[in-house]
Amino acid sequence: MIQPRLVWLIALKDLKLFIRDRLALFFFILFPFMFVVMFNFIYAGVGSEDDRLVFHLVTLEEETETALSYQIIAAIETPDESALQPGESQVVREDDYDELRRQVEDKELGGFLAFPVDFSEGIYMGRGAEIEVVADAEAVSYRAALYGLADGISSWIGANNVVEKAISELAKEQAPAILESIIEALGGQLIAGEPLIEYTSEKVGEVEAEQPSNFVIPGYLVMFVFFAAALSSEAIVRERQNHTLERILASSVRRFTIIGGIFTGTATKGLVQMIIFWAVGILAFNIDLGIAPAAVIILSFLMVIVSASFGVMLATLVKTDRGAGSIATLAALIMAPLGGCWWPLFITPQWMQFLSKVTPHGWANEGFNKLMLFGADFADVAPEMLALVIFTIIFGSIAVWRFRTAAG
Amino acid sequence: MPEEYLVAQDLHKSFNEHKAVNGVSFAIHKGEIFGLLGPNGAGKTTTIRMLSTVLEPDQGDVTIGGHSMKREADAVRNLIGVCPQELALYVELGALDNLVFFGRMAGLSSQEAKEQAKTHLALVGLEERGKGRIDKFSGGMKRRVNLAVALMGHPELLFLDEPTVGIDPQSRNNIYETIEGLRDKGMTILYTTHYMEEADRLCDRIAIMDGGQIIALDTPHELKAQIGPPEQVTLEDVFLKLTGRSLRD
Ligand SMILES: Nc1ncnc2c1ncn2[C@@H]1O[C@H](COP(=O)(O)OP(=O)(O)O)[C@@H](O)[C@H]1O
Ligand SMILES: [Mg+2]
């Protein structure tokens, strides 16, 4: 069906044409980095000292030798505020539950965590305990961060849960000793493997980025890989108008091979872009790929593939190269902000996060944020990867169905 | 009876109700230059696109070298070379790059493609310009490259769709000589044109096309003999006599 060598030769020819096109090259590489530098600068404020994420913890337990909540708070409480690195979160111990509650209701405070009166008892008795997350419904990201912290605490105490979330990682570092003593104190119960603390947490803990480039770079990678691939539809349509596609067909090349070649050429450009983005990101911006760098790479690869299939599809849907160019630009510039390329999705309201899912961008960015900001591992981003595969199948099927070599 | 290399049977093609080709049948003999002569819009290009497998006929079939175009498109494509009416070239690339690329598309190895590219470029008199980008070439030079590309893979049957439109006399003569040289080497050629002098000079037999149909088919000599002494009449007169119109408009 497909002639692999010819596929590659067609792709190579496209790349050759591409590097002759100075303007496209500029757009492809330099332009994206102008944005990255600019936005990195703008977002540099996020996570600075003024915007420091502060967690408020309160316990309703009586202060006794065995009161677990006191030990936990003591373990993760920030001892010296001035020693905190910029962007590092702060944990504050509070005393007055009712006052905190009033502050949340009056929207003076995003939320807090509270340990109930019977917290330790519940755990010691083996029937489990709850951590109360009190949060302003509108403070989406802050609420998520609180859940992350609660999750972390639960993970410690349960000890059967692997501590995997960003915030719990942070907390754990500060308290290895207490963790050990708790495990010891709880003995056999823990080995039974039942989680002792229950709370509702739907998400991976979400916090503001500590390093803006950790979301600026993936955001612009997604945007520009897609933009460049969409724009390559222009060149494909031009080939149709120039009769070169028809000439290739009249040689001994099959339709599928031509589609494959065009797709491969576009995808190869995307791969080069991706490599440049990550290389510059790591070397110049010191970004952190998280605990599953392979997932970051695969996610970017999938974004490249989705974008290439979109580009080929677009070429089959429009008549003229100008049409292709303007629709590509329009699509790229609408989908980028919608899909969270320009600002992190987790600071947007719920409905926008929902809407972002109609774009491949939204899924890719969510995946990158999870991996690079919130300490998710490979399995956590499986849904995002699957979504990108589904987009590829949809775009690709339309492209194959509609593909033609002749204009008109 | 000469061997029939290409047989077209009752070809039809419409574009939105408009009948571009309306029941065309003819046969091309091995080793001849067969001309399709007709004014713009007669259906020549549409016919060539169907014969070269890139446009599906609404009706009818074509056999080339014994292979049915419908059922054995791949086999047919291996036998043909196409020089389309428009310049189907990558103008940002060099002449050699274009030839090599299309040679590879025709199934040549890298080595073969490079060798043939040089030979064919020399054949059209552009051996010195192999590295030059096509968009820096004159119209006539581009046409010659367009022809050279069609020769890649040494096809047995060559389709030339108005290969000399709008070019300088020097390039035109080069193309004529190239085509005659190919015929002398035994290549079969289908040549379309709306220049009657050209058809008269080059073609062994000519089909005159108008309105999507073939209205006359014979040697140039016989076509002219039908309306007067062949030395005194032109194909232009023949067309005028058949249609009541001039070829030029
Ligand atoms: N792709 C197409 N779409 C619509 N009409 C076409 C198309 N190709 C050719 N035609 C029409 O078919 C007729 C024959 O065209 P063509 O085969 O190009 O003629 P010629 O090559 O003899 O000048 C013309 O009226 C032309 O406008
Ligand atoms: Mg024509």
XYZ file of C-alpha atoms and ligand atoms in Angstrom:
685
model
C 0.000 0.000 0.000
C 2.495 2.605 1.192
C 5.940 2.916 -0.357
C 8.110 3.821 2.664
C 11.151 5.000 0.755
C 9.054 7.303 -1.400
C 7.280 8.604 1.696
C 10.600 9.655 3.110
C 11.786 11.157 -0.195
C 8.657 13.292 -0.406
C 9.136 14.384 3.201
C 12.788 15.237 2.540
C 11.807 17.326 -0.451
C 9.342 19.243 1.740
C 12.073 19.886 4.295
C 14.412 21.083 1.580
C 11.770 23.501 0.341
C 11.146 24.592 3.890
C 14.725 25.560 4.665
C 14.826 27.648 1.502
C 11.994 29.701 2.927
C 13.600 32.253 5.217
C 10.356 33.722 6.446
C 8.983 30.341 7.428
C 12.206 29.554 9.247
C 12.037 32.761 11.202
C 8.468 32.094 12.116
C 9.309 28.554 13.019
C 12.124 29.164 15.461
C 12.954 32.743 16.358
C 9.436 34.036 16.650
C 8.360 31.463 19.244
C 11.301 32.363 21.414
C 10.493 36.028 21.298
C 7.222 35.049 22.926
C 8.830 32.751 25.415
C 11.226 35.431 26.578
C 8.485 38.013 26.777
C 6.033 35.886 28.701
C 8.656 34.447 30.933
C 9.335 37.995 31.975
C 5.685 38.771 32.542
C 5.037 35.642 34.572
C 8.220 36.034 36.533
C 6.063 37.826 39.125
C 4.026 34.687 39.709
C 5.509 32.763 42.553
C 7.581 35.667 43.785
C 7.574 36.487 47.461
C 4.439 38.596 47.339
C 2.416 35.879 45.669
C 3.754 33.158 47.877
C 1.331 30.339 48.355
C 0.439 30.227 52.056
C -1.287 27.242 53.625
C -3.216 27.695 56.839
C -3.611 24.698 59.104
C -5.716 24.453 62.223
C -6.463 21.591 64.554
C -9.451 21.098 66.833
C -7.776 18.324 68.781
C -6.680 18.748 72.324
C -2.988 19.184 72.689
C -1.720 15.929 74.184
C 1.355 13.738 73.810
C -0.385 11.544 71.311
C -2.225 14.168 69.287
C -1.056 13.362 65.776
C -2.276 16.567 64.193
C 0.066 18.635 66.383
C 3.004 16.536 65.270
C 2.038 16.859 61.666
C 1.637 20.600 61.837
C 4.893 20.974 63.714
C 6.598 18.903 61.058
C 5.469 20.882 58.065
C 5.088 24.327 59.562
C 7.476 26.869 58.104
C 9.933 27.605 60.897
C 11.516 30.711 59.450
C 9.683 32.651 56.815
C 12.712 34.663 55.779
C 14.590 31.501 54.864
C 12.096 30.558 52.188
C 13.215 30.558 48.570
C 11.189 32.744 46.213
C 8.153 30.798 45.134
C 8.398 28.236 47.914
C 5.140 27.813 49.731
C 4.640 28.621 53.395
C 2.744 26.628 55.993
C 1.229 28.562 58.880
C -0.301 27.143 62.013
C -3.536 28.813 63.078
C -5.579 28.528 66.269
C -9.014 29.901 65.578
C -11.136 27.691 63.336
C -14.166 29.989 63.411
C -12.113 33.026 62.512
C -10.572 31.192 59.523
C -14.002 30.096 58.404
C -15.282 33.653 58.535
C -12.308 34.813 56.484
C -13.038 32.229 53.808
C -16.710 33.180 53.752
C -15.737 36.831 53.398
C -13.283 35.859 50.684
C -10.333 37.176 52.625
C -8.789 33.750 52.534
C -8.795 31.090 49.836
C -9.132 28.236 52.271
C -7.492 26.153 54.987
C -7.069 22.634 56.291
C -8.565 21.543 59.578
C -7.940 18.436 61.632
C -11.104 17.346 63.479
C -11.338 16.681 67.240
C -11.142 12.927 66.808
C -8.372 12.860 64.233
C -5.758 10.948 66.194
C -8.325 8.713 67.769
C -9.666 7.708 64.377
C -6.260 6.768 63.194
C -5.196 4.949 66.310
C -8.428 3.031 66.386
C -7.901 2.047 62.788
C -11.259 3.375 61.604
C -9.692 6.208 59.654
C -9.976 9.938 59.972
C -10.768 12.946 57.870
C -9.007 16.123 57.068
C -11.401 18.924 56.409
C -10.653 21.064 53.390
C -12.418 24.376 53.744
C -12.057 26.419 50.597
C -13.668 29.184 48.653
C -15.412 27.561 45.696
C -14.107 30.232 43.359
C -10.500 29.883 44.405
C -10.037 26.926 42.129
C -6.307 26.624 42.113
C -5.942 27.351 45.781
C -8.508 24.721 46.620
C -6.654 22.274 44.449
C -3.453 23.114 46.253
C -5.124 22.429 49.581
C -6.279 19.065 48.334
C -2.747 18.414 47.262
C -1.491 19.158 50.741
C -4.193 17.030 52.350
C -3.296 14.292 49.933
C 0.310 14.584 50.952
C -0.505 14.349 54.635
C -2.714 11.371 54.000
C 0.018 9.711 52.037
C 2.443 10.066 54.899
C 0.187 8.751 57.485
C -1.122 5.992 55.372
C 2.428 5.230 54.354
C 0.948 2.706 52.015
C 0.352 5.436 49.504
C 3.327 6.452 47.552
C 3.872 10.124 48.042
C 3.824 11.415 44.550
C 2.285 14.808 44.493
C 4.347 17.925 44.335
C 3.217 19.384 47.604
C 3.520 16.241 49.577
C 7.046 15.851 48.205
C 7.815 19.271 49.521
C 6.361 18.516 52.911
C 7.993 15.153 53.217
C 11.412 16.636 52.765
C 10.925 18.698 55.849
C 9.847 15.860 58.069
C 11.438 12.515 57.521
C 11.863 11.949 61.240
C 8.253 12.325 62.239
C 7.208 10.155 59.361
C 9.295 7.352 60.714
C 8.003 7.748 64.223
C 4.428 7.762 63.061
C 4.933 4.636 61.067
C 6.485 3.052 64.086
C 3.712 4.180 66.383
C 1.041 2.858 64.118
C 2.735 -0.428 63.658
C 0.750 -3.265 62.228
C -2.287 -1.236 61.258
C -0.407 0.446 58.507
C 0.889 -2.688 57.028
C -2.705 -3.788 56.607
C -2.704 -1.250 53.830
C -5.994 0.526 54.429
C -5.856 4.269 53.923
C -6.533 5.791 57.281
C -7.422 9.236 56.246
C -10.167 10.001 53.858
C -10.876 13.183 52.063
C -12.211 14.081 48.705
C -9.613 14.931 46.149
C -10.372 14.791 42.459
C -7.204 16.285 41.169
C -3.499 16.208 41.363
C -2.577 19.014 43.699
C -2.264 22.223 41.814
C -0.069 25.091 42.808
C 1.157 28.161 41.060
C 4.252 27.542 39.037
C 7.366 28.258 40.913
C 9.236 28.820 37.687
C 7.238 30.489 34.948
C 9.211 28.822 32.178
C 7.839 25.494 33.377
C 4.515 26.406 31.870
C 5.539 29.132 29.431
C 7.812 26.819 27.431
C 5.381 23.912 27.033
C 2.581 26.384 26.286
C 4.506 27.943 23.455
C 5.786 24.612 22.263
C 2.174 23.520 21.868
C 1.132 26.759 20.235
C 3.951 27.014 17.726
C 4.203 23.372 16.806
C 0.514 23.540 15.988
C 0.796 26.900 14.266
C 3.678 25.803 12.041
C 1.976 22.530 11.123
C -1.295 24.282 10.354
C 0.568 26.771 8.174
C 2.214 23.983 6.223
C -1.233 23.348 4.736
C -0.475 26.435 2.657
C 2.455 24.708 0.993
C 0.410 21.557 0.429
C -2.363 23.494 -1.302
C 0.224 25.323 -3.364
C 1.574 21.985 -4.569
C -1.911 21.032 -5.616
C -2.266 24.288 -7.542
C 1.215 23.923 -9.067
C 0.342 20.462 -10.341
C 3.357 18.918 -8.680
C 1.197 16.557 -6.626
C -0.464 15.358 -9.790
C 2.930 14.916 -11.370
C 4.065 12.784 -8.449
C 0.894 10.712 -8.788
C 1.519 10.177 -12.508
C 4.971 8.811 -11.620
C 4.636 5.536 -9.824
C 3.495 6.934 -6.517
C 0.285 5.927 -4.784
C -2.116 8.284 -3.144
C -1.421 6.937 0.342
C 2.289 7.372 -0.188
C 1.804 11.006 -1.117
C -0.316 11.643 1.966
C 2.233 9.803 4.073
C 5.080 11.847 2.628
C 3.378 15.157 3.250
C 2.452 14.116 6.755
C 5.974 12.916 7.507
C 7.497 16.146 6.229
C 5.215 18.221 8.427
C 5.759 15.996 11.440
C 9.536 16.096 10.992
C 9.469 19.879 11.132
C 7.453 19.604 14.325
C 9.967 17.195 15.804
C 12.801 19.585 15.080
C 10.818 22.357 16.711
C 10.164 20.155 19.700
C 13.829 19.279 20.110
C 14.818 22.922 19.887
C 12.182 23.919 22.414
C 13.208 21.386 24.980
C 16.904 21.940 24.431
C 16.591 25.686 24.834
C 14.154 25.227 27.703
C 16.520 23.024 29.623
C 19.756 24.818 28.781
C 18.659 28.434 28.819
C 15.595 28.470 31.051
C 16.507 25.691 33.382
C 13.089 24.068 33.180
C 12.285 20.931 35.069
C 10.704 18.050 33.159
C 9.405 16.501 36.364
C 9.722 12.924 37.517
C 8.659 11.412 34.194
C 10.659 13.106 31.426
C 9.751 10.291 29.029
C 6.094 11.226 29.425
C 6.937 14.852 28.620
C 8.700 13.737 25.445
C 5.916 11.387 24.384
C 3.307 14.037 25.048
C 5.218 16.522 22.890
C 5.629 13.898 20.202
C 1.881 13.297 20.218
C 1.290 17.030 19.958
C 3.554 17.060 16.893
C 1.573 14.215 15.329
C -1.803 15.814 16.058
C -0.611 19.089 14.581
C 0.739 17.458 11.427
C -2.516 15.623 10.850
C -4.410 18.867 11.387
C -2.194 20.568 8.777
C -2.786 17.858 6.196
C -6.503 17.838 6.968
C -6.751 21.614 6.609
C -5.077 21.390 3.198
C -7.773 19.010 2.022
C -10.582 21.266 3.223
C -9.635 24.554 1.606
C -9.408 25.598 -2.021
C -6.628 28.163 -2.130
C -3.295 28.583 -0.394
C -4.429 31.939 0.932
C -7.462 30.301 2.440
C -5.204 27.740 4.067
C -2.949 30.458 5.470
C -5.723 32.488 7.000
C -7.633 29.566 8.437
C -4.406 28.151 9.866
C -3.602 31.451 11.534
C -7.105 31.867 12.840
C -7.309 28.324 14.169
C -3.892 28.556 15.811
C -4.624 31.909 17.441
C -8.016 30.836 18.753
C -6.976 27.439 19.962
C -3.817 28.638 21.714
C -5.492 30.768 24.410
C -8.494 28.459 24.552
C -6.187 25.509 25.114
C -4.124 27.195 27.804
C -1.005 28.125 25.849
C -0.954 31.730 26.978
C -1.747 31.328 30.659
C -1.895 28.255 32.816
C -5.232 26.476 32.600
C -5.396 25.885 36.335
C -5.798 29.583 37.065
C -8.829 29.771 34.789
C -12.415 29.134 35.883
C -13.846 25.649 35.666
C -15.868 26.311 32.512
C -12.769 27.479 30.678
C -10.874 24.412 31.730
C -13.780 22.406 30.400
C -13.876 24.320 27.134
C -10.137 23.858 26.654
C -10.789 20.176 26.121
C -12.238 20.771 22.669
C -8.693 21.575 21.522
C -5.674 19.254 21.410
C -3.839 22.155 23.043
C -5.938 21.883 26.188
C -5.074 18.232 26.666
C -1.401 18.692 25.885
C -1.074 21.643 28.254
C -2.917 19.870 31.014
C -0.531 16.966 30.597
C 2.543 19.201 30.660
C 1.278 21.074 33.726
C 0.638 17.842 35.557
C 4.083 16.505 34.700
C 6.173 19.616 35.060
C 4.424 21.464 37.869
C 2.533 18.967 39.952
C 4.831 16.000 40.043
C 2.600 13.604 38.140
C 4.107 10.459 36.704
C 3.580 8.609 33.445
C 0.292 6.921 34.311
C -1.297 10.179 35.432
C -1.127 11.634 31.930
C -2.474 8.581 30.103
C -5.854 10.290 29.530
C -4.165 13.294 27.930
C -2.087 11.042 25.685
C -5.159 9.075 24.684
C -7.042 12.276 23.880
C -4.255 13.399 21.559
C -4.282 10.020 19.815
C -8.031 10.359 19.280
C -7.625 13.849 17.813
C -4.961 12.456 15.474
C -7.281 9.707 14.303
C -10.104 12.154 13.640
C -7.957 14.680 11.756
C -6.086 11.933 9.924
C -9.248 10.173 8.762
C -10.699 13.372 7.355
C -7.385 14.095 5.630
C -7.214 10.672 4.002
C -10.863 10.766 3.014
C -10.706 14.224 1.463
C -7.197 14.177 0.013
C -6.892 14.988 -3.678
C -3.949 15.797 -5.896
C -5.665 18.188 -8.288
C -7.090 21.642 -7.751
C -10.738 22.305 -8.590
C -0.959 -2.928 -39.631
C 1.135 -0.939 -37.124
C 1.085 -1.956 -33.471
C -1.431 0.018 -31.430
C 0.382 1.098 -28.281
C -2.364 3.191 -26.753
C -6.063 2.607 -27.307
C -8.590 5.074 -25.903
C -12.204 3.992 -26.027
C -15.155 6.292 -25.693
C -13.737 8.607 -23.023
C -16.135 10.967 -21.289
C -15.509 13.588 -18.626
C -17.776 16.312 -17.306
C -17.025 19.092 -14.853
C -20.264 20.249 -13.235
C -22.542 19.360 -16.131
C -20.060 20.771 -18.627
C -18.866 18.038 -20.994
C -15.127 18.662 -21.318
C -14.516 15.406 -23.165
C -17.437 13.819 -24.940
C -16.831 10.381 -26.406
C -13.219 10.377 -27.527
C -11.746 7.227 -29.132
C -8.429 6.850 -30.913
C -5.346 4.673 -31.119
C -1.673 5.683 -31.078
C 0.791 3.540 -33.003
C 4.060 2.500 -31.491
C 6.839 4.887 -32.415
C 4.726 7.709 -33.841
C 4.136 11.267 -32.799
C 0.396 11.579 -32.485
C -0.997 15.106 -32.365
C -4.081 16.408 -30.605
C -4.766 19.725 -32.291
C -7.518 21.994 -31.121
C -8.311 25.448 -29.749
C -8.213 26.293 -26.051
C -10.988 24.498 -24.216
C -11.251 21.715 -26.797
C -10.586 19.092 -24.117
C -6.962 18.218 -24.890
C -5.638 18.577 -21.359
C -8.590 16.733 -19.876
C -7.926 13.892 -22.316
C -4.227 13.741 -21.414
C -5.003 13.783 -17.695
C -7.287 10.797 -18.147
C -4.749 8.951 -20.303
C -2.038 9.551 -17.710
C -4.175 8.060 -14.877
C -4.500 11.192 -12.765
C -8.103 11.942 -13.688
C -10.748 9.273 -13.612
C -12.975 9.172 -16.705
C -16.733 9.209 -16.170
C -16.928 6.554 -18.846
C -14.567 4.658 -21.142
C -11.227 2.930 -20.719
C -7.681 3.184 -21.971
C -5.149 0.447 -22.625
C -1.477 1.330 -22.744
C 1.111 -1.279 -23.706
C -1.580 -3.907 -23.168
C -2.453 -2.754 -19.615
C -5.870 -1.448 -18.717
C -5.607 1.933 -17.053
C -8.528 1.179 -14.783
C -7.321 -2.144 -13.467
C -3.541 -1.768 -13.761
C -2.832 1.876 -13.067
C 0.575 1.078 -11.554
C 1.718 -0.830 -14.636
C 0.545 1.999 -16.867
C 2.356 4.615 -14.778
C 5.594 2.724 -15.228
C 5.303 3.090 -19.006
C 4.428 6.755 -19.283
C 6.086 10.110 -18.842
C 4.052 13.281 -18.556
C 4.974 16.844 -19.394
C 1.972 18.810 -18.132
C 0.755 22.014 -19.679
C 1.641 23.966 -16.549
C 5.140 23.984 -15.137
C 4.855 21.303 -12.512
C 8.196 22.011 -10.868
C 9.608 23.028 -7.511
C 10.843 26.441 -8.535
C 12.706 27.036 -5.267
C 14.888 24.025 -5.994
C 17.593 23.562 -8.600
C 16.990 21.959 -11.995
C 18.956 18.830 -11.117
C 17.189 18.522 -7.780
C 13.850 18.533 -9.582
C 14.941 15.913 -12.098
C 16.403 13.658 -9.433
C 13.333 13.985 -7.233
C 10.869 13.076 -9.964
C 13.209 10.330 -11.152
C 13.068 8.778 -7.695
C 9.286 9.144 -7.734
C 9.338 7.171 -10.991
C 11.136 4.388 -9.160
C 14.763 5.049 -10.091
C 17.575 4.435 -7.655
C 19.519 7.433 -6.444
C 22.396 6.594 -8.764
C 20.160 6.064 -11.814
C 18.239 9.229 -11.095
C 21.419 11.310 -10.946
C 22.778 9.852 -14.167
C 19.547 10.276 -16.081
C 19.097 13.789 -14.709
C 22.437 14.842 -16.191
C 21.701 13.162 -19.539
C 18.268 14.716 -19.865
C 19.438 18.134 -18.819
C 22.094 17.942 -21.531
C 19.459 16.808 -24.007
C 17.475 20.004 -23.477
C 20.671 22.068 -23.579
C 20.827 23.034 -19.921
C 23.796 20.996 -18.733
C 25.465 24.150 -17.435
C 22.473 25.229 -15.387
C 21.853 22.131 -13.287
C 22.505 23.854 -9.979
C 20.517 26.979 -10.772
C 17.179 27.545 -9.068
C 14.263 27.226 -11.463
C 12.721 30.511 -10.388
C 15.792 32.258 -11.785
C 15.278 30.640 -15.218
C 13.648 32.207 -18.282
C 10.244 30.911 -19.403
C 11.824 28.857 -22.169
C 14.366 27.264 -19.839
C 11.620 26.325 -17.403
C 9.701 24.652 -20.233
C 12.777 22.662 -21.150
C 13.217 21.474 -17.578
C 9.528 20.562 -17.535
C 10.155 18.366 -20.579
C 13.345 16.877 -19.162
C 11.476 15.791 -16.019
C 8.983 13.871 -18.176
C 11.868 11.830 -19.604
C 13.027 10.532 -16.231
C 12.710 6.773 -16.052
C 12.865 6.403 -19.845
C 9.143 6.089 -20.494
C 7.927 4.241 -23.579
C 5.074 6.666 -24.075
C 5.437 10.394 -23.580
C 2.532 12.813 -23.078
C 3.423 16.369 -24.008
C 0.719 18.909 -23.261
C 1.451 22.127 -25.176
C 5.147 22.035 -24.296
C 6.014 25.157 -26.271
C 3.380 27.609 -25.079
C 4.679 31.159 -24.846
C 8.418 30.674 -25.218
C 11.300 32.136 -27.203
C 12.160 30.674 -30.649
C 15.478 29.280 -29.401
C 13.842 27.218 -26.681
C 11.088 26.207 -29.042
C 13.565 24.886 -31.591
C 15.428 23.045 -28.880
C 12.206 21.355 -27.833
C 11.335 20.402 -31.416
C 14.752 18.872 -31.924
C 14.557 17.026 -28.645
C 11.179 15.547 -29.546
C 12.312 14.499 -33.000
C 15.392 12.905 -31.475
C 13.206 10.928 -29.071
C 10.979 9.747 -31.886
C 14.043 8.611 -33.820
C 15.024 6.524 -30.822
C 11.627 4.806 -30.947
C 9.645 6.644 -28.282
C 5.890 6.962 -28.785
C 4.616 10.497 -28.231
C 1.247 12.142 -27.750
C 1.579 15.826 -28.473
C -1.115 18.425 -27.916
C -1.012 21.899 -29.332
C -3.117 24.694 -30.643
C -0.332 25.779 -33.048
C -1.113 24.195 -36.373
C 2.391 24.768 -37.828
C 3.824 22.826 -34.955
C 1.439 19.928 -35.444
C 2.161 19.952 -39.143
C 5.901 19.843 -38.642
C 6.109 17.250 -35.880
C 3.177 14.892 -36.026
C 2.831 11.696 -38.013
C -0.916 11.717 -37.474
C -3.231 14.328 -36.076
C -6.601 14.220 -34.357
C -8.388 17.546 -34.597
C -10.394 18.198 -31.438
C -13.188 20.623 -30.823
C -15.849 20.819 -28.130
C -14.659 17.648 -26.421
C -14.812 15.536 -29.570
C -12.469 14.391 -32.307
C -13.766 15.808 -35.540
C -11.056 14.507 -37.892
C -8.128 12.097 -37.656
C -5.467 11.453 -40.283
C -1.958 12.302 -41.403
C -1.382 16.035 -41.906
C -1.053 15.398 -45.614
C -4.390 13.577 -45.899
C -6.191 16.096 -43.718
C -5.096 18.892 -46.004
C -5.739 16.873 -49.156
C -9.407 16.697 -48.222
C -9.893 20.380 -48.921
C -7.334 21.132 -51.600
C -3.821 20.597 -52.845
C -1.835 19.799 -49.654
C 0.985 22.187 -50.630
C -1.395 25.122 -50.784
C -3.634 24.647 -47.754
C -2.845 24.691 -44.043
C -4.316 22.843 -41.083
C -5.823 26.180 -40.142
C -7.909 25.987 -43.325
C -8.906 22.451 -42.442
C -10.120 23.526 -39.022
C -11.992 26.483 -40.525
C -13.648 24.241 -43.042
C -14.679 21.699 -40.391
C -15.969 24.100 -37.751
C -16.577 27.400 -39.472
C -14.273 28.979 -36.862
C -10.614 29.846 -36.684
C -8.219 27.843 -34.495
C -6.908 30.987 -32.885
C -9.983 32.133 -31.000
N -10.776 20.916 -13.299
C -11.721 21.489 -14.069
N -12.849 21.969 -13.508
C -13.807 22.524 -14.261
N -13.732 22.666 -15.581
C -12.644 22.214 -16.220
C -11.582 21.605 -15.483
N -10.610 21.237 -16.369
C -11.066 21.615 -17.588
N -12.270 22.196 -17.505
C -13.080 22.685 -18.621
O -13.120 21.653 -19.589
C -12.967 22.193 -20.880
C -11.775 21.545 -21.551
O -10.620 22.004 -20.917
P -9.159 21.490 -21.297
O -9.172 20.019 -21.317
O -8.215 22.151 -20.396
O -8.992 22.058 -22.750
P -7.665 22.304 -23.604
O -6.555 21.638 -22.923
O -7.966 21.733 -24.926
O -7.484 23.783 -23.655
C -12.836 23.687 -20.731
O -14.107 24.264 -20.944
C -12.415 23.858 -19.313
O -12.875 25.074 -18.792
Mg -4.805 22.395 -22.258
